[in-house]
mmCIF file of C-alpha atoms in Angstrom:
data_model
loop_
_atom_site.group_PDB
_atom_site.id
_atom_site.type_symbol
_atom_site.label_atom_id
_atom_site.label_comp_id
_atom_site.label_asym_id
_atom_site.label_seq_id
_atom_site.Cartn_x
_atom_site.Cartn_y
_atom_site.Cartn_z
ATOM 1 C CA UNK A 1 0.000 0.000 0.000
ATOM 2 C CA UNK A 2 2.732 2.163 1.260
ATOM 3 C CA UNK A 3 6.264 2.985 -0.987
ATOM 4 C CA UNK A 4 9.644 1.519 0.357
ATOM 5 C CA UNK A 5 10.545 0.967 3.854
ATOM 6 C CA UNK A 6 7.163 2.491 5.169
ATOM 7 C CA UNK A 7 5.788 -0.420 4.005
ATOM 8 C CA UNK A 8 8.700 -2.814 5.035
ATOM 9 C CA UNK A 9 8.379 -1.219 8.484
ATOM 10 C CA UNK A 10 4.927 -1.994 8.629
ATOM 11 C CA UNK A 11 5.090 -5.796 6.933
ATOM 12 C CA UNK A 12 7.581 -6.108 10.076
ATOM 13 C CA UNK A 13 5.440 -4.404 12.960
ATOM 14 C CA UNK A 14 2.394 -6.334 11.984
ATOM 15 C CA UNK A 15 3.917 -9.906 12.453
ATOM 16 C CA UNK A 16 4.298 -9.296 15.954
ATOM 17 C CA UNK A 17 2.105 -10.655 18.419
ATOM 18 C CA UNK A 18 -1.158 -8.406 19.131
ATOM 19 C CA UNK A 19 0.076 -5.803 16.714
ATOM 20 C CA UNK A 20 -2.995 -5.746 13.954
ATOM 21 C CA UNK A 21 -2.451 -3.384 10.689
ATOM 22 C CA UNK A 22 -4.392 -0.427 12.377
ATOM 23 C CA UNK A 23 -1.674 -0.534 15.044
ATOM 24 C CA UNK A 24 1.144 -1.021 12.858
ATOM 25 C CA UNK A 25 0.225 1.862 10.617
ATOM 26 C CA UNK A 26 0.299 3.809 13.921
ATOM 27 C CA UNK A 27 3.685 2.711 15.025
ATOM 28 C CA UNK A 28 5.261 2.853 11.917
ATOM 29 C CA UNK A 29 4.094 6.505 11.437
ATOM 30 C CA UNK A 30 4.870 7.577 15.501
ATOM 31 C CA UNK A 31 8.095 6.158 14.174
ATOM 32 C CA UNK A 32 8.779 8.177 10.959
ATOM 33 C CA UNK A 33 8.269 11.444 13.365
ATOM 34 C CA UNK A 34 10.679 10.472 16.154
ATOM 35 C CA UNK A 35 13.781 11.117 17.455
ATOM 36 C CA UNK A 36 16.300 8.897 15.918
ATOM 37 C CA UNK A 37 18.226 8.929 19.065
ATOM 38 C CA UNK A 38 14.480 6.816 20.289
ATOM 39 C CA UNK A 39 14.716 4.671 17.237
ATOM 40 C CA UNK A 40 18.240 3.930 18.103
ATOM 41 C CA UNK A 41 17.796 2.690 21.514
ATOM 42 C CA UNK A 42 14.986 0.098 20.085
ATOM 43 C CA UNK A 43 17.024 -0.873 17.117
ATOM 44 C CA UNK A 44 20.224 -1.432 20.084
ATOM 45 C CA UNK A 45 17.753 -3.736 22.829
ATOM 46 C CA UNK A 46 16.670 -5.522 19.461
ATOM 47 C CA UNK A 47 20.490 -6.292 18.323
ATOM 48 C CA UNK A 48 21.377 -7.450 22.398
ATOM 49 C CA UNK A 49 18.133 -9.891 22.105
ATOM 50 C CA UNK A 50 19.274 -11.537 19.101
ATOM 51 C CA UNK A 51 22.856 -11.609 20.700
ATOM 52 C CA UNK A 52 20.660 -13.833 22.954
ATOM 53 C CA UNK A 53 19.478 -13.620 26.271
ATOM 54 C CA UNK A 54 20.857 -15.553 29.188
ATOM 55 C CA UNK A 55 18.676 -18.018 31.066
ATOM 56 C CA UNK A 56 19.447 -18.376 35.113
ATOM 57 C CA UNK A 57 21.084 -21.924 34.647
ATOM 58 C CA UNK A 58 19.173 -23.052 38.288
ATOM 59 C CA UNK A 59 15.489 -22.008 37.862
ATOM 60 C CA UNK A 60 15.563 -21.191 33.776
ATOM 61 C CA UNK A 61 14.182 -17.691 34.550
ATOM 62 C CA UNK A 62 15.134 -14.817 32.301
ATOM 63 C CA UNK A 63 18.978 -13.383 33.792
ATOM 64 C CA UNK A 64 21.447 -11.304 33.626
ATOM 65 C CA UNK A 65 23.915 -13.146 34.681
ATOM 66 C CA UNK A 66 24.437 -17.539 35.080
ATOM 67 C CA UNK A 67 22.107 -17.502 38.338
ATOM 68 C CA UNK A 68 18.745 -14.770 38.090
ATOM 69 C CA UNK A 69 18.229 -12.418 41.150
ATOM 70 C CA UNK A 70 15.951 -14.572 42.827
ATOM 71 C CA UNK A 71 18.488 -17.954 42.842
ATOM 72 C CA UNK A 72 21.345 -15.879 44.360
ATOM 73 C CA UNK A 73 19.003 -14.479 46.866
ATOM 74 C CA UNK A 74 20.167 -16.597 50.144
ATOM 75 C CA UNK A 75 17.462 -15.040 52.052
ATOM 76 C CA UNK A 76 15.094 -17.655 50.232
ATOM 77 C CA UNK A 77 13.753 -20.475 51.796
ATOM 78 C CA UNK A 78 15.792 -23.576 49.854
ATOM 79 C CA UNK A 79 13.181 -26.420 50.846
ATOM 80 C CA UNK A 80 10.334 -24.722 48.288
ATOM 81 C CA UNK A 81 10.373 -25.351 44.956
ATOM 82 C CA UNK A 82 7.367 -23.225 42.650
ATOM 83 C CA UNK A 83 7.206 -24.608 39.628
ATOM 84 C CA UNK A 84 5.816 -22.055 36.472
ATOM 85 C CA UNK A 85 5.361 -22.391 32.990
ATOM 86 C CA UNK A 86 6.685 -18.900 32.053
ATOM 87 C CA UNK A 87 9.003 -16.305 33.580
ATOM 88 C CA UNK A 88 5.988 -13.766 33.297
ATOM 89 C CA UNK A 89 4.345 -16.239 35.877
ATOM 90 C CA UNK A 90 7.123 -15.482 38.343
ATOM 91 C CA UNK A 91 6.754 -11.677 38.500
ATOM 92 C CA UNK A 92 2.823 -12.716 38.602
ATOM 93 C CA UNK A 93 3.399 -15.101 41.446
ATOM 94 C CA UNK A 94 6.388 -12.372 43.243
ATOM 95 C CA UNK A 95 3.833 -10.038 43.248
ATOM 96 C CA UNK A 96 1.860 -11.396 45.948
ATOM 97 C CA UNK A 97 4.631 -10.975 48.188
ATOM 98 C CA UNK A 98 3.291 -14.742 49.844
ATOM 99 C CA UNK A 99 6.204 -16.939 48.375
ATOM 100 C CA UNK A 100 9.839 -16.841 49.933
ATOM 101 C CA UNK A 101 11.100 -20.083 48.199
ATOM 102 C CA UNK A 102 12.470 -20.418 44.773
ATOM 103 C CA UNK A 103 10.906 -21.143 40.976
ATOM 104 C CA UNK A 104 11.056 -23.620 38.412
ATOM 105 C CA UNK A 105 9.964 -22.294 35.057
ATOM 106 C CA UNK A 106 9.509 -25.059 32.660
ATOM 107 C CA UNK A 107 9.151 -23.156 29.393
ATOM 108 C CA UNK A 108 6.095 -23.816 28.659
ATOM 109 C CA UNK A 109 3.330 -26.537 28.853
ATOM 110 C CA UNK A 110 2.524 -29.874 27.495
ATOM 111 C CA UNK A 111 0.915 -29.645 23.949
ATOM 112 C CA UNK A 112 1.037 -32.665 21.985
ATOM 113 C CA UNK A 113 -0.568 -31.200 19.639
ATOM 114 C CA UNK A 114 2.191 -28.693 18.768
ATOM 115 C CA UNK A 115 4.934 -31.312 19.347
ATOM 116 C CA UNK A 116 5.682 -30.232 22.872
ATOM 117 C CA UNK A 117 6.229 -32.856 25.110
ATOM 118 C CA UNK A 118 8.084 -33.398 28.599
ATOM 119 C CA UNK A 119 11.360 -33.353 26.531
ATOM 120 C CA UNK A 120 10.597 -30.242 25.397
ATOM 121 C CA UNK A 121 10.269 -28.397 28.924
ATOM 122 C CA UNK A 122 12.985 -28.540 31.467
ATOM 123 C CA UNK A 123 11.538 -30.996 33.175
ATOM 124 C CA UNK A 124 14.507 -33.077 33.626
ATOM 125 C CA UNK A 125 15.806 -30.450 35.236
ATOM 126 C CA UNK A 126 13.633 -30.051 38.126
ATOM 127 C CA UNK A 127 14.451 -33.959 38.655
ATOM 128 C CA UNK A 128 17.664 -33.089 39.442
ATOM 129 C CA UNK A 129 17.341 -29.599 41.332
ATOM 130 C CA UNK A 130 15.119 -32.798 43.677
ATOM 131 C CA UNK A 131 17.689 -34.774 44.066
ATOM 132 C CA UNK A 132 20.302 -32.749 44.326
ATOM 133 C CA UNK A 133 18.791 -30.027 46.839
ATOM 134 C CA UNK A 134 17.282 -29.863 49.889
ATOM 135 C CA UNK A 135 14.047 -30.021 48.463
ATOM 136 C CA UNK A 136 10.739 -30.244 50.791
ATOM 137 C CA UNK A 137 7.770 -28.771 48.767
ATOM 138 C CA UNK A 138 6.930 -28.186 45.242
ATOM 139 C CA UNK A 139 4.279 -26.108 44.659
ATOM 140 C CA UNK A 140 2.572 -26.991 40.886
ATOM 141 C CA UNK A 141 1.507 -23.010 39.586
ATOM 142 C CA UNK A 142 0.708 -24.187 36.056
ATOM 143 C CA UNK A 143 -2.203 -22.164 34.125
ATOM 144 C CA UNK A 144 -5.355 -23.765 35.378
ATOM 145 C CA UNK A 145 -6.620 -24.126 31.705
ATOM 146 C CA UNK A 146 -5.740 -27.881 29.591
ATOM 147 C CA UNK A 147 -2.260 -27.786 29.191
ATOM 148 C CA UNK A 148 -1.615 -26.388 32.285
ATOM 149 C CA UNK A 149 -3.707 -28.954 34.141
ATOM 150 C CA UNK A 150 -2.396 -31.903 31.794
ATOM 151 C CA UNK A 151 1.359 -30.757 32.996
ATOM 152 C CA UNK A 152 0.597 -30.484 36.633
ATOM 153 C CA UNK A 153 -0.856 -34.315 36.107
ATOM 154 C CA UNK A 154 1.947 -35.289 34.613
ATOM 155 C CA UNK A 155 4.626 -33.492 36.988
ATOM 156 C CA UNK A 156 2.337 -35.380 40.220
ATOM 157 C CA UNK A 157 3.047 -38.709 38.911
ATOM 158 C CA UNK A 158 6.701 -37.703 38.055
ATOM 159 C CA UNK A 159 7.675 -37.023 41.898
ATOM 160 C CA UNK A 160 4.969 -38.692 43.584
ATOM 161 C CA UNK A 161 7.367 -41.513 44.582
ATOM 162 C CA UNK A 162 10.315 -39.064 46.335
ATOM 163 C CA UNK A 163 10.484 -39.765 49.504
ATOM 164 C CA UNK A 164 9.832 -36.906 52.245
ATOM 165 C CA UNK A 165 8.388 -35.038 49.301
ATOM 166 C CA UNK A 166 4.985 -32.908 49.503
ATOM 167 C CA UNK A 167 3.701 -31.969 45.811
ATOM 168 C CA UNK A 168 0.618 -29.361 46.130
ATOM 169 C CA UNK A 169 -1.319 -27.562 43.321
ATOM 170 C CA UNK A 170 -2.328 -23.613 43.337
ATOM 171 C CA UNK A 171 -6.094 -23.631 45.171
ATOM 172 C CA UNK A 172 -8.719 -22.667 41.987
ATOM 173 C CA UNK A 173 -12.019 -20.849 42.954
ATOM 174 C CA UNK A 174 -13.648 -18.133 42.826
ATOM 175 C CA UNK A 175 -11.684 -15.278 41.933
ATOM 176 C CA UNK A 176 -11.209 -12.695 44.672
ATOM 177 C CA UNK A 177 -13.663 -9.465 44.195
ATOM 178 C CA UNK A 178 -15.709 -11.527 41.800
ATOM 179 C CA UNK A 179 -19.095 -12.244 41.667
ATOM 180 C CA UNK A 180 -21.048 -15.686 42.379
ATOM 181 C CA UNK A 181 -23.222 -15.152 39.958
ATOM 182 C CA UNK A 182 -20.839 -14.287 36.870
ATOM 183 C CA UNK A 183 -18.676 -17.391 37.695
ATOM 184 C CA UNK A 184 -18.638 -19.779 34.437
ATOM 185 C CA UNK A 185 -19.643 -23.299 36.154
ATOM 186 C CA UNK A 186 -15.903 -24.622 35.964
ATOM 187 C CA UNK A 187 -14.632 -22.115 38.581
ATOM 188 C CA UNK A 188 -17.791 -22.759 40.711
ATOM 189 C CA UNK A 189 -17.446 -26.635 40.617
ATOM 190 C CA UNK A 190 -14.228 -25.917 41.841
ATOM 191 C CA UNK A 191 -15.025 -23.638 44.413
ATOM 192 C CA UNK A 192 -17.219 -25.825 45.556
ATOM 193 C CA UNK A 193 -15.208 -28.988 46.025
ATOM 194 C CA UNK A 194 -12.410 -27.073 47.461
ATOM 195 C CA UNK A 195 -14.695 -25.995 50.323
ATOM 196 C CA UNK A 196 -12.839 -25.078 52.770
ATOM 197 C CA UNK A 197 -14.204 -25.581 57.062
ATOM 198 C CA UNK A 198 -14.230 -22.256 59.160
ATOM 199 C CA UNK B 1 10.622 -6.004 36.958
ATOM 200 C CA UNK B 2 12.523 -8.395 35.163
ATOM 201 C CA UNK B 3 16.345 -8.369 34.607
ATOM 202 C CA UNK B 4 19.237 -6.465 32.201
ATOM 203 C CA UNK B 5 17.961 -6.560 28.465
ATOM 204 C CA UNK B 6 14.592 -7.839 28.772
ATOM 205 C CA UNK B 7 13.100 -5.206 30.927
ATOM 206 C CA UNK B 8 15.085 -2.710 28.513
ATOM 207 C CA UNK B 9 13.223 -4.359 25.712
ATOM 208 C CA UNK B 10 9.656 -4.890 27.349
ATOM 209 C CA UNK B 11 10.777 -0.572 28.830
ATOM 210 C CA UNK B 12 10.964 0.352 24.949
ATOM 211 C CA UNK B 13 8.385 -1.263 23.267
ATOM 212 C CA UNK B 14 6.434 0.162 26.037
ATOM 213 C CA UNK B 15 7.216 3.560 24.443
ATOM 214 C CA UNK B 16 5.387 3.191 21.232
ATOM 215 C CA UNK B 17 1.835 4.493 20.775
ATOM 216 C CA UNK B 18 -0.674 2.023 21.713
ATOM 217 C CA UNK B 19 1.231 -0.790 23.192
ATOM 218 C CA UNK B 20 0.611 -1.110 27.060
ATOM 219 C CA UNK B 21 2.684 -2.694 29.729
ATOM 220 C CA UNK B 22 0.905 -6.255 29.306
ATOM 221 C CA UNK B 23 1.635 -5.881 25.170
ATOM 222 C CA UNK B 24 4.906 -4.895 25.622
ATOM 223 C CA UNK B 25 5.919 -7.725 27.789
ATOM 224 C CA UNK B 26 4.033 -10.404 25.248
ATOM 225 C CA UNK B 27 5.930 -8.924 22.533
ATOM 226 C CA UNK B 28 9.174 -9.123 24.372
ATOM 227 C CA UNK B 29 8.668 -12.949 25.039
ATOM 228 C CA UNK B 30 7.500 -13.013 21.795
ATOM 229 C CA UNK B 31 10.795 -11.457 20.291
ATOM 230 C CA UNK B 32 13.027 -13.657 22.969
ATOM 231 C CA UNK B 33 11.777 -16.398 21.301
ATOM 232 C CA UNK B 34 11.691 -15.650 17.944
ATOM 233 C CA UNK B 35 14.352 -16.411 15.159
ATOM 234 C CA UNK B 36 17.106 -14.003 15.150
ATOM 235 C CA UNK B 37 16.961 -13.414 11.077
ATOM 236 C CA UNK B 38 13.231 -12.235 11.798
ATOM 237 C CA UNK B 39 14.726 -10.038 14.697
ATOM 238 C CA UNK B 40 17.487 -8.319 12.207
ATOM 239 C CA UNK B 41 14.615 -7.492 9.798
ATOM 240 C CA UNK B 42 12.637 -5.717 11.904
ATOM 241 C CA UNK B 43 15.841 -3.670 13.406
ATOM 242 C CA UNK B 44 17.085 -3.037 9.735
ATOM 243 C CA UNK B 45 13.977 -1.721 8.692
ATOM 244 C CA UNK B 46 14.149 0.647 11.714
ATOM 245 C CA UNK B 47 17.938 1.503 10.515
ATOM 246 C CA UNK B 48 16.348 2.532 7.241
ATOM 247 C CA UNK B 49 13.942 4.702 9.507
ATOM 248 C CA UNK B 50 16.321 6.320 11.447
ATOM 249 C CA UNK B 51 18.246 7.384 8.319
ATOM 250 C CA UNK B 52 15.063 9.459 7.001
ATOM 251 C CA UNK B 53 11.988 8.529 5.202
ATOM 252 C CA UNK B 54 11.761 10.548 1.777
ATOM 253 C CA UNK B 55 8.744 12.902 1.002
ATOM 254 C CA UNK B 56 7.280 13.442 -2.261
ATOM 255 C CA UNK B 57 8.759 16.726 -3.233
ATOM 256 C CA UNK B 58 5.553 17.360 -5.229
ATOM 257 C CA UNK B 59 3.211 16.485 -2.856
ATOM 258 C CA UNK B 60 4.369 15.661 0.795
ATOM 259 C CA UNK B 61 3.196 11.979 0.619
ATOM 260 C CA UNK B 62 5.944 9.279 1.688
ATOM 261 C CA UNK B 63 7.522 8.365 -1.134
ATOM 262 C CA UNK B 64 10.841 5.536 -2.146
ATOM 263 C CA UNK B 65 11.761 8.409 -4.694
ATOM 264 C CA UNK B 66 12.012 11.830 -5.075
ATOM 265 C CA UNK B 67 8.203 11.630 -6.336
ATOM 266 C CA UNK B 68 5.811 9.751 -5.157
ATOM 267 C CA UNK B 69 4.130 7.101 -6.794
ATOM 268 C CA UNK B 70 0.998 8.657 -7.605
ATOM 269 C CA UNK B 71 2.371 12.000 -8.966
ATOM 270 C CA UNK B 72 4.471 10.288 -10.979
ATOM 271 C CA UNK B 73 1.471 8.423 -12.600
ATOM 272 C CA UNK B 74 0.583 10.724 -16.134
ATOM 273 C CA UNK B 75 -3.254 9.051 -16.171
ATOM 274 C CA UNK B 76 -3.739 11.015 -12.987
ATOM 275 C CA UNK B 77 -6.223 13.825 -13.577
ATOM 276 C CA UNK B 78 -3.817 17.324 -12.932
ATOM 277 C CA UNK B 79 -6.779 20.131 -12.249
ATOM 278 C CA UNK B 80 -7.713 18.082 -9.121
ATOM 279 C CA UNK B 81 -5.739 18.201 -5.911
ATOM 280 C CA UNK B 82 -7.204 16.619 -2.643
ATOM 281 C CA UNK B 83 -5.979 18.277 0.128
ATOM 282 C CA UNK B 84 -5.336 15.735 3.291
ATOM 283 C CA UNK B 85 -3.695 15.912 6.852
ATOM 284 C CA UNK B 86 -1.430 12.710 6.796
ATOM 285 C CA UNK B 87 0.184 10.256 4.261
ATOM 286 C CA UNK B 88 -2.456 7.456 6.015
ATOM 287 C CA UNK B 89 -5.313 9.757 4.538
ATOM 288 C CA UNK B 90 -4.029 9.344 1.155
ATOM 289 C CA UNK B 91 -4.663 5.600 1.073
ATOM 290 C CA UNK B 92 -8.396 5.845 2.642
ATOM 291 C CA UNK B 93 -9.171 8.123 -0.145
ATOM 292 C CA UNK B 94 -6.943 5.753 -2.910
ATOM 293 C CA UNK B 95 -9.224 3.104 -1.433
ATOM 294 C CA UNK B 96 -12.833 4.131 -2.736
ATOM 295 C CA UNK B 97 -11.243 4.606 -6.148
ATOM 296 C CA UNK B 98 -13.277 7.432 -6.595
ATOM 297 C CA UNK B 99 -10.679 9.844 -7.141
ATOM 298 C CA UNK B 100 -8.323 10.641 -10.320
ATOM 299 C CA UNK B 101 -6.658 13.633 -9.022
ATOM 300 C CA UNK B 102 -3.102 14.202 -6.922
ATOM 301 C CA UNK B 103 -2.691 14.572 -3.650
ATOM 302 C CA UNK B 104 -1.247 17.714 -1.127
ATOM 303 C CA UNK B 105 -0.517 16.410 2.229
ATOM 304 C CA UNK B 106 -0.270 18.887 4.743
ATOM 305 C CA UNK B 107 1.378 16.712 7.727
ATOM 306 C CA UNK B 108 -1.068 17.729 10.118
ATOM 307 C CA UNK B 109 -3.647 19.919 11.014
ATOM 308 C CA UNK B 110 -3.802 23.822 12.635
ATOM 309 C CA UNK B 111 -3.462 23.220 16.083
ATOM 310 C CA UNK B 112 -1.946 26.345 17.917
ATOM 311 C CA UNK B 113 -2.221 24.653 21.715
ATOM 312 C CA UNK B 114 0.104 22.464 20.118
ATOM 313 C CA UNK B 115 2.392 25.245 18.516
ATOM 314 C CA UNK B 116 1.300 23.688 15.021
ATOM 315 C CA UNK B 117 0.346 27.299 12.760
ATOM 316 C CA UNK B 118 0.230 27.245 9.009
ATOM 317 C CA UNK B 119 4.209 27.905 9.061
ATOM 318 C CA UNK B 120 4.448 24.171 10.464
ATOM 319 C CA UNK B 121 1.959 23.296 7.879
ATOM 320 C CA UNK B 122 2.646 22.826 3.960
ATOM 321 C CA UNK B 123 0.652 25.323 3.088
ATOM 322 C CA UNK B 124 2.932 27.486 1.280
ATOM 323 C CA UNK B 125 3.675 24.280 -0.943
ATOM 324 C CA UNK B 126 -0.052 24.104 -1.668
ATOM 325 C CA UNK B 127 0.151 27.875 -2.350
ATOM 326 C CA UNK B 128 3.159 27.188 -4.968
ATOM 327 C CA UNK B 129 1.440 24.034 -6.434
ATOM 328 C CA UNK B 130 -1.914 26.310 -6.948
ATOM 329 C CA UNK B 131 -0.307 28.595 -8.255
ATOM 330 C CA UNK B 132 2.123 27.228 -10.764
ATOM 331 C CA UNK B 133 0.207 23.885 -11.554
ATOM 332 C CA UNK B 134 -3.362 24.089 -13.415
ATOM 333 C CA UNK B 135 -5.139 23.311 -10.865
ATOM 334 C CA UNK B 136 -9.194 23.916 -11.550
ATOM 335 C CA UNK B 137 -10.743 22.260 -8.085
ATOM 336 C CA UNK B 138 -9.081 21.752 -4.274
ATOM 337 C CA UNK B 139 -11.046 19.247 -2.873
ATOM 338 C CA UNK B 140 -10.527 19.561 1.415
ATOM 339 C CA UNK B 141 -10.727 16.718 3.004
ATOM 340 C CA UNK B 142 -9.200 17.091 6.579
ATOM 341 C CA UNK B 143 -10.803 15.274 9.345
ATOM 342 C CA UNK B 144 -14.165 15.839 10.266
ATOM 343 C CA UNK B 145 -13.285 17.004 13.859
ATOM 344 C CA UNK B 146 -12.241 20.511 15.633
ATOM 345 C CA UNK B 147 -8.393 20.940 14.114
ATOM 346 C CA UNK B 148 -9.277 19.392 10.682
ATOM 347 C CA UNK B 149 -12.507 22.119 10.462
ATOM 348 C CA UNK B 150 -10.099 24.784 11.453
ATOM 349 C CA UNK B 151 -7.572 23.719 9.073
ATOM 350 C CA UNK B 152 -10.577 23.902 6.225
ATOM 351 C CA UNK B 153 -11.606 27.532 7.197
ATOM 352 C CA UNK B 154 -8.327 28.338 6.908
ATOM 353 C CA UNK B 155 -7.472 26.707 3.963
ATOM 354 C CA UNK B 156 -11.140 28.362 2.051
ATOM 355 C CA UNK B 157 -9.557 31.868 3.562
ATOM 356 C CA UNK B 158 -6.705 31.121 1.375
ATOM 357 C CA UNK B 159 -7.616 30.060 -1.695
ATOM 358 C CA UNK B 160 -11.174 31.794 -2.202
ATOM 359 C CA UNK B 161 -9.351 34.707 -4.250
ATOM 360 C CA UNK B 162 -7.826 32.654 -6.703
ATOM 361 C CA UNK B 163 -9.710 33.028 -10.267
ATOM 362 C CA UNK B 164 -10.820 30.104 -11.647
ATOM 363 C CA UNK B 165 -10.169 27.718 -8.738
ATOM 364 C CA UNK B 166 -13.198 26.063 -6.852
ATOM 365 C CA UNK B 167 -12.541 25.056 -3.169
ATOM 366 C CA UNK B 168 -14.459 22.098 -2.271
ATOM 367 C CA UNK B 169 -15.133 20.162 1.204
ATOM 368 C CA UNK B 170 -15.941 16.426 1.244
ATOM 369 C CA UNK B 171 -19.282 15.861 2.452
ATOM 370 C CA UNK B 172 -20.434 15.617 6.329
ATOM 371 C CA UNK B 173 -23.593 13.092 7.108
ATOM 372 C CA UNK B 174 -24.652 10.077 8.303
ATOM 373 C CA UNK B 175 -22.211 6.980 7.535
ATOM 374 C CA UNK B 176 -23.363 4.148 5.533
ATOM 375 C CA UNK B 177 -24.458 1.480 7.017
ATOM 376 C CA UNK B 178 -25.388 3.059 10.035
ATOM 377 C CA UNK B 179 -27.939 3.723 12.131
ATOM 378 C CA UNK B 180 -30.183 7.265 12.438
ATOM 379 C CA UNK B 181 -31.715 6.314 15.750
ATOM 380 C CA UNK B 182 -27.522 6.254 16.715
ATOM 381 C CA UNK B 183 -26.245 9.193 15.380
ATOM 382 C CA UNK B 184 -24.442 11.854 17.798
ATOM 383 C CA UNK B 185 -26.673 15.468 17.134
ATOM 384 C CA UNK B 186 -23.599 17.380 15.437
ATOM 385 C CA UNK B 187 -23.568 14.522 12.388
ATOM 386 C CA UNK B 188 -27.383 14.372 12.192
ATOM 387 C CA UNK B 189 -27.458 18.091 12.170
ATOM 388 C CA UNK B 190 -24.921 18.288 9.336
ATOM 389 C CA UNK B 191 -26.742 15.855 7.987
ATOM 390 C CA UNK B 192 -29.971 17.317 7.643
ATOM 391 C CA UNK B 193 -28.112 20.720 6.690
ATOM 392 C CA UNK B 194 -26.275 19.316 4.159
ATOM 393 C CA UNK B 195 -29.964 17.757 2.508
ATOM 394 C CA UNK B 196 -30.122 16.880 -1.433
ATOM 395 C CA UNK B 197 -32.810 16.920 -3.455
ATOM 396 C CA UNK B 198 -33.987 13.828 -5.236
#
């Protein structure tokens, strides 16, 4: 539609995730107007991501050095283990300020469908971070939709049979400031058979 | 948030016009995960960006040479210009293939809270074009709201004492396809102002 690298530039903006060609257009044309110096900075994060960015080589979080923030942290309690699919779900799960142990993030969740299986997620990994540390809890914080259910199945039977080892699973219910009647019946089942005595 | 280049990443995209916190970090895991010949596409094209865009030298539009594709097309009818805000204006009008004329775009509209007068304007381009072009009919079509009205007064102002040229505005009413029962007052009004006979 566009002439040259306007349109290039907005080919490129519009493959990425969430971007649609409304958006693009308005990127690309914020773009054209802006300092370079701005443009520069992008085009510089861009080059150090395809460099590659470093993974913490203990929990597989995103890091800026061989062991993330939260792995060098001694002040953590050793004996927890949370186990995530994503390093977004870490900030999501550090945010509640309720978790002093340490994460697991898998990369992702089983899809056989896509071609991801246990191989696929650093799942051999967490074997060993169990048998090598002083591990007393893992906590199973997997998206409570299929794959994410499917892969906390699969992780139970994986280390149901360490010894001196509690596995547990993030309580589902009703979401907090919610409404009863607005709850799809999934989330209500739920709440219902995780009643809990008061 | 999150550590060294990735918050720098999620921190920039964050920058551009319509992309939110949440966005930003999807694209950024997005990008982290993407293929690194994908990632030096998008960062060349933004090279190309940062070295300048050209402009149509005849008419202001974005253009891969020094004119733009359209004024470089001899079919195009010369005694119309269509007078437009932005280079993304020029392809909703291209779109209803309605019109055979050239283009003028003015890169924005009269906005003095902004600090944008007719100096920061091309309207002494238009003036030249006008001028030295045969140019029978300016058709206005800046946006229908308070800065692209202003820009039309001013641009009628201008060109009303030029013999032979008619000054034109595109047409105000009800949208196709919609609704009457839904229209705001000010489009009904213009609307019903702006009546034809059958």
């Amino acid at each position: 539609m566009y002439e040259g690298v306007v349109q290039d530039l907005i080919d490129e903006l519009g493959r990425l995730p969430g971007v649609g060609p409304k958006s693009a257009q308005r990127i690309a044309f914020h773009l054209l107007g802006a300092d370079p110096v701005d443009i520069g900075r992008l085009q510089e994060v861009l080059g150090k991501v395809k460099e590659g960015v470093q993974f913490c080589e203990i929990c597989g979080n995103v890091s800026e050095q061989a062991n993330c923030r939260i792995c060098r942290d001694t002040r953590r309690d050793l004996s927890l283990i949370c186990v995530v699919e994503e390093p977004k779900d870490v900030l999501a799960v550090e945010r509640t300020r309720e978790f002093k142990g340490r994460y697991h993030v898998l990369g992702g969740s089983l899809d056989p469908l896509s071609g991801i299986g246990p191989e696929q997620l650093r799942m051999r990994e967490l074997l060993a971070r169990i048998g090598g540390e002083e591990v007393k809890e893992v906590i199973i914080a997997t998206d409570p939709n299929t794959e994410g259910e499917a892969t906390a199945t699969y992780l139970v039977r994986m280390l149901r049979d360490f010894p001196g080892l509690t596995v547990t699973r993030l309580a589902s219910g009703l979401p907090m400031g919610g409404d009863l009647e607005f709850a799809d019946e999934l989330t209500l089942g739920r709440a219902l058979s995780g009643r809990r005595a008061l």
